CSV table of N, CA and C in Angstrom, one decimal:
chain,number,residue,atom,x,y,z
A,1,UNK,N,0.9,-1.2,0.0
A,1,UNK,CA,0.0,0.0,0.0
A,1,UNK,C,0.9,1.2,0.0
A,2,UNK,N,0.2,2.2,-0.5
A,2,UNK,CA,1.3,3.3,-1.2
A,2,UNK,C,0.8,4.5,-0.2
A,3,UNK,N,1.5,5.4,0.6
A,3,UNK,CA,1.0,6.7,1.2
A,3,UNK,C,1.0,8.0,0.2
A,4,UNK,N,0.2,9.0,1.0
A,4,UNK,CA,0.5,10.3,0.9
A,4,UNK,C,0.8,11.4,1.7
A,5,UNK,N,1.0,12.2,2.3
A,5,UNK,CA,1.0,13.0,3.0
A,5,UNK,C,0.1,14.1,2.4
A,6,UNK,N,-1.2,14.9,3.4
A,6,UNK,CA,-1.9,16.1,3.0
A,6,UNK,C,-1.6,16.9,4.1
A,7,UNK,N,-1.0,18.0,4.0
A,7,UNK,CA,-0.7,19.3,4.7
A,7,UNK,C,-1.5,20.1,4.8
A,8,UNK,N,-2.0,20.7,6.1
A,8,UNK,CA,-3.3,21.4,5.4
A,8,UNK,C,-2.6,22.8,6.8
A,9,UNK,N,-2.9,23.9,6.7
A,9,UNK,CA,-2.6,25.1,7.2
A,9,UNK,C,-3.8,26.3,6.8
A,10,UNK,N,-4.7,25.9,8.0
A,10,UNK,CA,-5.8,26.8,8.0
A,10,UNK,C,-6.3,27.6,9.4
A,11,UNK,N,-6.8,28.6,9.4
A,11,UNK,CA,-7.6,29.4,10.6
A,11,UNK,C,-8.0,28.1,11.7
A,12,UNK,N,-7.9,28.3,12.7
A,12,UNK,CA,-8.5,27.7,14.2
A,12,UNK,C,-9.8,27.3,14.1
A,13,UNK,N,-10.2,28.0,13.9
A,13,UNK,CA,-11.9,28.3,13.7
A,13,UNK,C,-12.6,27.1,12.6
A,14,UNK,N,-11.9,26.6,11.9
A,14,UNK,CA,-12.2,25.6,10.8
A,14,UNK,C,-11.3,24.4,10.9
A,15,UNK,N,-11.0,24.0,11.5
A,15,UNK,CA,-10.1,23.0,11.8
A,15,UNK,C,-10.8,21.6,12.0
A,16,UNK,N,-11.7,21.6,12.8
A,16,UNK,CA,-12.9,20.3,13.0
A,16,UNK,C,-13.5,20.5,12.1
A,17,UNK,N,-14.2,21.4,11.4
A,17,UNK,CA,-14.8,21.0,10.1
A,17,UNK,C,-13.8,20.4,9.1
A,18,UNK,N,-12.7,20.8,8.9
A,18,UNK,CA,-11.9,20.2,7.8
A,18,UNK,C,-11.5,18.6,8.5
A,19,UNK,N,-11.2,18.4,9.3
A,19,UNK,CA,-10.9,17.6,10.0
A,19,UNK,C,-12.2,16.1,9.5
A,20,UNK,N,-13.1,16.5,10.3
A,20,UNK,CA,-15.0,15.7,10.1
A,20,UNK,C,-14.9,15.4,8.7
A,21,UNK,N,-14.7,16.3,7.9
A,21,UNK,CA,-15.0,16.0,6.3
A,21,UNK,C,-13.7,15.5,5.4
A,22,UNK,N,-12.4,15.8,6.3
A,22,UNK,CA,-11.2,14.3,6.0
A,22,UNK,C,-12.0,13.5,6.2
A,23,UNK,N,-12.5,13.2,7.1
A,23,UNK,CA,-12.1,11.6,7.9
A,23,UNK,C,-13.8,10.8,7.0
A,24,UNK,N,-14.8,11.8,6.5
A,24,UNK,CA,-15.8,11.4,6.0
A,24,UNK,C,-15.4,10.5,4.6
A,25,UNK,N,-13.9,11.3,3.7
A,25,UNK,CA,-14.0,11.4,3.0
A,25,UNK,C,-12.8,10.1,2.8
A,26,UNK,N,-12.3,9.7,3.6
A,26,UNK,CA,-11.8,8.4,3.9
A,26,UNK,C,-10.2,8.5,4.7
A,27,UNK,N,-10.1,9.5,5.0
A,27,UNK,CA,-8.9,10.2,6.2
A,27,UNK,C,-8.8,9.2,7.5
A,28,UNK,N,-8.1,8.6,7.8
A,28,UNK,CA,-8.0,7.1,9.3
A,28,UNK,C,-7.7,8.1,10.4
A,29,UNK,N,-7.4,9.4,10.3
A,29,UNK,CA,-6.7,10.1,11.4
A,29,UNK,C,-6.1,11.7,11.1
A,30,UNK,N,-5.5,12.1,11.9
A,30,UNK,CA,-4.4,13.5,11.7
A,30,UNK,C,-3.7,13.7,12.8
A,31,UNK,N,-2.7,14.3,12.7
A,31,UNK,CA,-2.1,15.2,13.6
A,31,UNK,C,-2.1,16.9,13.6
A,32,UNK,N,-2.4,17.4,14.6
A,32,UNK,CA,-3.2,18.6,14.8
A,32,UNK,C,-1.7,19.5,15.3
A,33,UNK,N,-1.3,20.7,14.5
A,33,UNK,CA,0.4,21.2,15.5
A,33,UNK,C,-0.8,22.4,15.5
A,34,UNK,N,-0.9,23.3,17.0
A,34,UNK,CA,-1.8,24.4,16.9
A,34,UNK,C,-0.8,25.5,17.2
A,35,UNK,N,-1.3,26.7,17.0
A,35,UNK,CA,-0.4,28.1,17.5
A,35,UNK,C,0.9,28.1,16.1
A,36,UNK,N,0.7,28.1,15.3
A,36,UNK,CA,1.4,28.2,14.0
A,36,UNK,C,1.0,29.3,13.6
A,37,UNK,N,1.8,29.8,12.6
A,37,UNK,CA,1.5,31.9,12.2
A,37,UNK,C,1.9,31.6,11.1
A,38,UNK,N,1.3,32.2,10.0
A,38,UNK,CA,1.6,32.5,8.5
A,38,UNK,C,1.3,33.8,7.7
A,39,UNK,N,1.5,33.5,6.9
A,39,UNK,CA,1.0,35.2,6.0
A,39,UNK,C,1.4,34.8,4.8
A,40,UNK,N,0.7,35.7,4.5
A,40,UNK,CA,0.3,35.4,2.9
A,40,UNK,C,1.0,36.5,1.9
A,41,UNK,N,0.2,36.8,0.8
A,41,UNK,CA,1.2,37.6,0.0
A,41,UNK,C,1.0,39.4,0.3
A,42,UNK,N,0.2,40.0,1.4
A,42,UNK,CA,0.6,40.9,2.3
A,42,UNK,C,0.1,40.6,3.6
A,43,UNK,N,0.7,41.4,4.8
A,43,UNK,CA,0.7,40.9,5.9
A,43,UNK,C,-0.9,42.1,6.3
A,44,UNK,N,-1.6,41.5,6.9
A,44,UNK,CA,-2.8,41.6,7.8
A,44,UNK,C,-2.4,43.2,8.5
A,45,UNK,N,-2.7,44.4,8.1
A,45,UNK,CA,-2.8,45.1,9.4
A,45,UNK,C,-4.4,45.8,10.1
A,46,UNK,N,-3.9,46.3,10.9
A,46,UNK,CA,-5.2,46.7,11.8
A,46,UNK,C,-5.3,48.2,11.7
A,47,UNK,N,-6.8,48.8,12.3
A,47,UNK,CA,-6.7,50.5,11.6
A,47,UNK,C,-5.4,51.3,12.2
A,48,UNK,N,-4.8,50.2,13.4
A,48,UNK,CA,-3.8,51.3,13.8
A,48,UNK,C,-2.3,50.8,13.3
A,49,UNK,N,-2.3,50.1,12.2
A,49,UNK,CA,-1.3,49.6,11.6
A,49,UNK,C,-0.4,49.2,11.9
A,50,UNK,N,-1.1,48.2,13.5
A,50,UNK,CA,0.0,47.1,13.8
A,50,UNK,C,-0.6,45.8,12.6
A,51,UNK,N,0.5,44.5,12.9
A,51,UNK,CA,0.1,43.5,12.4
A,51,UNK,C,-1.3,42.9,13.0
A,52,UNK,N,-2.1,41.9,12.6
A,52,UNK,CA,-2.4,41.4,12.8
A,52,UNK,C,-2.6,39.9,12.3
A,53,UNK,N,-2.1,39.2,13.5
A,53,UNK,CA,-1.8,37.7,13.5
A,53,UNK,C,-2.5,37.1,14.4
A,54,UNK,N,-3.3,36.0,13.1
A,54,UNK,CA,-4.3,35.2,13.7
A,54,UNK,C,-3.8,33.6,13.9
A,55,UNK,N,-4.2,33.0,14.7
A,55,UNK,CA,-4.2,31.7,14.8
A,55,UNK,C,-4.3,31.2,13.8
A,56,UNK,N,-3.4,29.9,13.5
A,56,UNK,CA,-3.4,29.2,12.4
A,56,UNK,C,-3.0,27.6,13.0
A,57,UNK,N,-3.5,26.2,12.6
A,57,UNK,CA,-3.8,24.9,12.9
A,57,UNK,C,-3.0,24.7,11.7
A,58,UNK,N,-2.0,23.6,11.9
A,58,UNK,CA,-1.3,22.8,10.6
A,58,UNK,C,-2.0,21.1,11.5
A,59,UNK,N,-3.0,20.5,9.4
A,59,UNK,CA,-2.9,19.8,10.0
A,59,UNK,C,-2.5,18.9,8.9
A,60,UNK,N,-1.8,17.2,9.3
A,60,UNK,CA,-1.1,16.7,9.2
A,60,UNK,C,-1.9,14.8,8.5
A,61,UNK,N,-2.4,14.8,7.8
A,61,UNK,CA,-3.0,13.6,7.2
A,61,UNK,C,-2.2,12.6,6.3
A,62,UNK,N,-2.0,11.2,6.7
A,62,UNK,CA,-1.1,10.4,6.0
A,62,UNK,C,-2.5,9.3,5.6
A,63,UNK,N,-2.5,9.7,4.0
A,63,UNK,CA,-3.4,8.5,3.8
A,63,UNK,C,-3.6,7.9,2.6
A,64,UNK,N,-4.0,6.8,2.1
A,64,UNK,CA,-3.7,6.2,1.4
A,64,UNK,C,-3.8,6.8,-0.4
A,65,UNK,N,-3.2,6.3,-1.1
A,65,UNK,CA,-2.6,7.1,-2.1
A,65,UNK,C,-4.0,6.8,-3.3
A,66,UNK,N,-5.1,6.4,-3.2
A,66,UNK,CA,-6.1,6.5,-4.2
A,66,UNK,C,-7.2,7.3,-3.6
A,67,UNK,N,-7.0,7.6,-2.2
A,67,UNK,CA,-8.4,8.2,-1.7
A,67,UNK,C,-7.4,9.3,-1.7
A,68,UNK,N,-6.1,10.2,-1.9
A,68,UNK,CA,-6.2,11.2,-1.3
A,68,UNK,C,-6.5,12.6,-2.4
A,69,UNK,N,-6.4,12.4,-3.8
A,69,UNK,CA,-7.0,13.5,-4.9
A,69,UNK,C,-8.7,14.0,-4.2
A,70,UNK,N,-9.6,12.6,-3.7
A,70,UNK,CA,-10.7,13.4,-3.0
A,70,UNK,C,-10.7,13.8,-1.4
A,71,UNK,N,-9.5,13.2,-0.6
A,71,UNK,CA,-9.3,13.9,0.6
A,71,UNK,C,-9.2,15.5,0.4
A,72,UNK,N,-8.2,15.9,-0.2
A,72,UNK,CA,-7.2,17.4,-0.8
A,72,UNK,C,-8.6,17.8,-1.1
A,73,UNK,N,-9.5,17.5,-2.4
A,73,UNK,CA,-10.6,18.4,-2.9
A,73,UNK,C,-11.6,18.9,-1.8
A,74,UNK,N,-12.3,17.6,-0.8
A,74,UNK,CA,-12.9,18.0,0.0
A,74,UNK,C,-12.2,19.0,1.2
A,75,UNK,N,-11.3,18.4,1.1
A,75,UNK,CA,-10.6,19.5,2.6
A,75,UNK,C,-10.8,21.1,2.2
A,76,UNK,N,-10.4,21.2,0.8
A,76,UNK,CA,-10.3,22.6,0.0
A,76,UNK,C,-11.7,22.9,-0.1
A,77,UNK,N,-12.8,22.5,-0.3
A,77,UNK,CA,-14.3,22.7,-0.6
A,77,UNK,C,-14.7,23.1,1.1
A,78,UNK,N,-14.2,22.3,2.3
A,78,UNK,CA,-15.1,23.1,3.2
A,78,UNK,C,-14.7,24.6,4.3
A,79,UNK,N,-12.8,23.9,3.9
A,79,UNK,CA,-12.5,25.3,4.4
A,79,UNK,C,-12.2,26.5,3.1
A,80,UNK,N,-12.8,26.3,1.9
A,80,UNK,CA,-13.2,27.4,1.1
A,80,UNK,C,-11.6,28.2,0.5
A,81,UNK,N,-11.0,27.3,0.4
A,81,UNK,CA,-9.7,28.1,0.0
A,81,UNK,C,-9.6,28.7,-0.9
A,82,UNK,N,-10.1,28.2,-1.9
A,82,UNK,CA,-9.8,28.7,-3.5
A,82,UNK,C,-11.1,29.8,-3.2
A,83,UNK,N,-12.1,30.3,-2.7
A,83,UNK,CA,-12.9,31.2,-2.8
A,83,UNK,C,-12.7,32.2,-2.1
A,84,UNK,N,-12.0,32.1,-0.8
A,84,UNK,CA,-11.8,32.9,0.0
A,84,UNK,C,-10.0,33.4,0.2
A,85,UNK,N,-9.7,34.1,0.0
A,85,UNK,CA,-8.4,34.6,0.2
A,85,UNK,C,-7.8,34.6,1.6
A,86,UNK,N,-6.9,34.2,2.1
A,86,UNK,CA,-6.3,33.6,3.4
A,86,UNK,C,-6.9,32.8,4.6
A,87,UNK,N,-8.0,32.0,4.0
A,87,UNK,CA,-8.5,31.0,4.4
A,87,UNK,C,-7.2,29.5,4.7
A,88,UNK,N,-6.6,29.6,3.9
A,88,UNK,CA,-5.8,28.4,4.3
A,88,UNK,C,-5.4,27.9,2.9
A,89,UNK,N,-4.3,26.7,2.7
A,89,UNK,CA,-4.0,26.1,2.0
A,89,UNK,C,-3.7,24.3,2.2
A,90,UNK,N,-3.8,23.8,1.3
A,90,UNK,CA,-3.5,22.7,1.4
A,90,UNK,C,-2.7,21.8,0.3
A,91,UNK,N,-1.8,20.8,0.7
A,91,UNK,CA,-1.2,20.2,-0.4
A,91,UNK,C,-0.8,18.5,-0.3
A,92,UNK,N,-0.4,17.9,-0.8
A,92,UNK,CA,0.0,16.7,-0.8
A,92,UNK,C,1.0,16.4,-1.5
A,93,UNK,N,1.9,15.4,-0.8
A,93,UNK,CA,3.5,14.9,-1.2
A,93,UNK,C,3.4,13.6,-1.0
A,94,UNK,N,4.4,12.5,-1.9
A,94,UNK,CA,4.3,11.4,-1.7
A,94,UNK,C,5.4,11.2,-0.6
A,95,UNK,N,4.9,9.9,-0.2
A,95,UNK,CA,5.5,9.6,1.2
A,95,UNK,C,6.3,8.0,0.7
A,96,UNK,N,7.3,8.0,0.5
A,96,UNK,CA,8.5,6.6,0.3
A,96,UNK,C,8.3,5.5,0.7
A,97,UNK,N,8.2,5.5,2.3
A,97,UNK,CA,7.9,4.9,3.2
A,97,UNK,C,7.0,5.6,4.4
A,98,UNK,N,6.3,4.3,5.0
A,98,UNK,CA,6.0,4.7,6.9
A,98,UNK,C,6.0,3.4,7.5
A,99,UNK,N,6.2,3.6,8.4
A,99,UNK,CA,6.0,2.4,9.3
A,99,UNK,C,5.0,2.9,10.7
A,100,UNK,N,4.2,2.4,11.6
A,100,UNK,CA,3.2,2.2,12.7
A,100,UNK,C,2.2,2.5,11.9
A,101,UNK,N,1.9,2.7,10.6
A,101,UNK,CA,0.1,1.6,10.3
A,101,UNK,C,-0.1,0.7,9.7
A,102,UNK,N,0.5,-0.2,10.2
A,102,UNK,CA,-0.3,-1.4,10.0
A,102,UNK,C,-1.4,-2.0,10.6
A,103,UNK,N,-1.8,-1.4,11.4
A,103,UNK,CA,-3.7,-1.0,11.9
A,103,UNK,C,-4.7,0.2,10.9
A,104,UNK,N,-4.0,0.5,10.3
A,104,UNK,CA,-4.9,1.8,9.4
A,104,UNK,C,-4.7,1.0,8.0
A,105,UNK,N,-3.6,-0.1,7.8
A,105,UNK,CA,-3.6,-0.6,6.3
A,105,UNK,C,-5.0,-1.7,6.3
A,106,UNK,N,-5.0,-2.7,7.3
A,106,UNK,CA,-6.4,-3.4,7.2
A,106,UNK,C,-7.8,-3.1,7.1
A,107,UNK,N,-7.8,-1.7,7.7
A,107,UNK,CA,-9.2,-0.7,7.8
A,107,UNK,C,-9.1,-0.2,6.0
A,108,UNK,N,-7.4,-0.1,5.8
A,108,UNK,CA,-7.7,0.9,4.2
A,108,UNK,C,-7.9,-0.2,3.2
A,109,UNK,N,-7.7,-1.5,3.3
A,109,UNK,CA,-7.5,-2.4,2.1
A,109,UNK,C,-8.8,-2.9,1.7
A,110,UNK,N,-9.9,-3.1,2.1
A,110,UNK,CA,-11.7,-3.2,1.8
A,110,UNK,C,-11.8,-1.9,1.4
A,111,UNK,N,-11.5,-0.6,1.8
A,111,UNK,CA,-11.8,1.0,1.1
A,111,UNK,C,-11.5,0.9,0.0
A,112,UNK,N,-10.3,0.6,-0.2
A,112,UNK,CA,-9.5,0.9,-1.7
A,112,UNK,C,-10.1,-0.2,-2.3
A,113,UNK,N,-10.0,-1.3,-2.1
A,113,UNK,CA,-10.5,-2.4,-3.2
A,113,UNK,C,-11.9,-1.8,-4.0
A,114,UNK,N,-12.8,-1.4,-2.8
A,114,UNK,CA,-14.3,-1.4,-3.3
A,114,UNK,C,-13.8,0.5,-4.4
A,115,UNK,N,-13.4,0.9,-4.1
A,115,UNK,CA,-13.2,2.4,-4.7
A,115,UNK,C,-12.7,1.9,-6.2
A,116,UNK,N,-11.8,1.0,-6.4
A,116,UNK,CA,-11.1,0.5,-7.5
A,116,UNK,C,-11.8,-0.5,-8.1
């Protein structure tokens, strides 16, 4: 069985929703890093022209390599990336190896069969 990695870096506030609708969309899990800061291609200021920096969730999805083109779409559809400007981004890299799922490979190998 082949992985992927999905990276996802979005607002606090949307994080369980993107989260609920991985795992709907056949996601086994994540890892959640919270208190992360980004900026985009200008930086946020406020009327008194300090910065403003908002909370930002990196989250962290290893999953199997046929379900993840509709993990990435859905993740993107409910935290609204492509519609909304600094809503968040998301991406996927192939992964060589992993080792500690071989409890997420038996749950994935009836997913993937019936999908294929």
């Amino acid at each position: 069985m082949h992985f992927k990695m999905i990276i996802v870096f979005t607002d606090d506030n949307v994080t369980e929703d993107v989260m609920d609708a991985a795992r709907k969309a056949g996601a086994t899990g994540a890892t959640v890093i919270n208190n992360a800061r980004g900026e985009g291609l200008e930086k946020p200021k406020t009327f008194f022209g300090l910065s403003l920096d908002t909370q930002r969730d990196v989250l962290i999805f290893l999953v199997e390599e046929h379900l993840s083109r509709h993990i990435l779409e859905t993740i993107a559809k409910v935290g609204e990336f492509d519609e909304k400007p600094g809503t968040g981004i998301a991406f996927q890299i192939d992964v060589e190896d992993a080792v500690g799922v071989s409890h997420q490979i038996n749950q994935l190998t009836s997913t993937v069969e019936s999908e294929l």
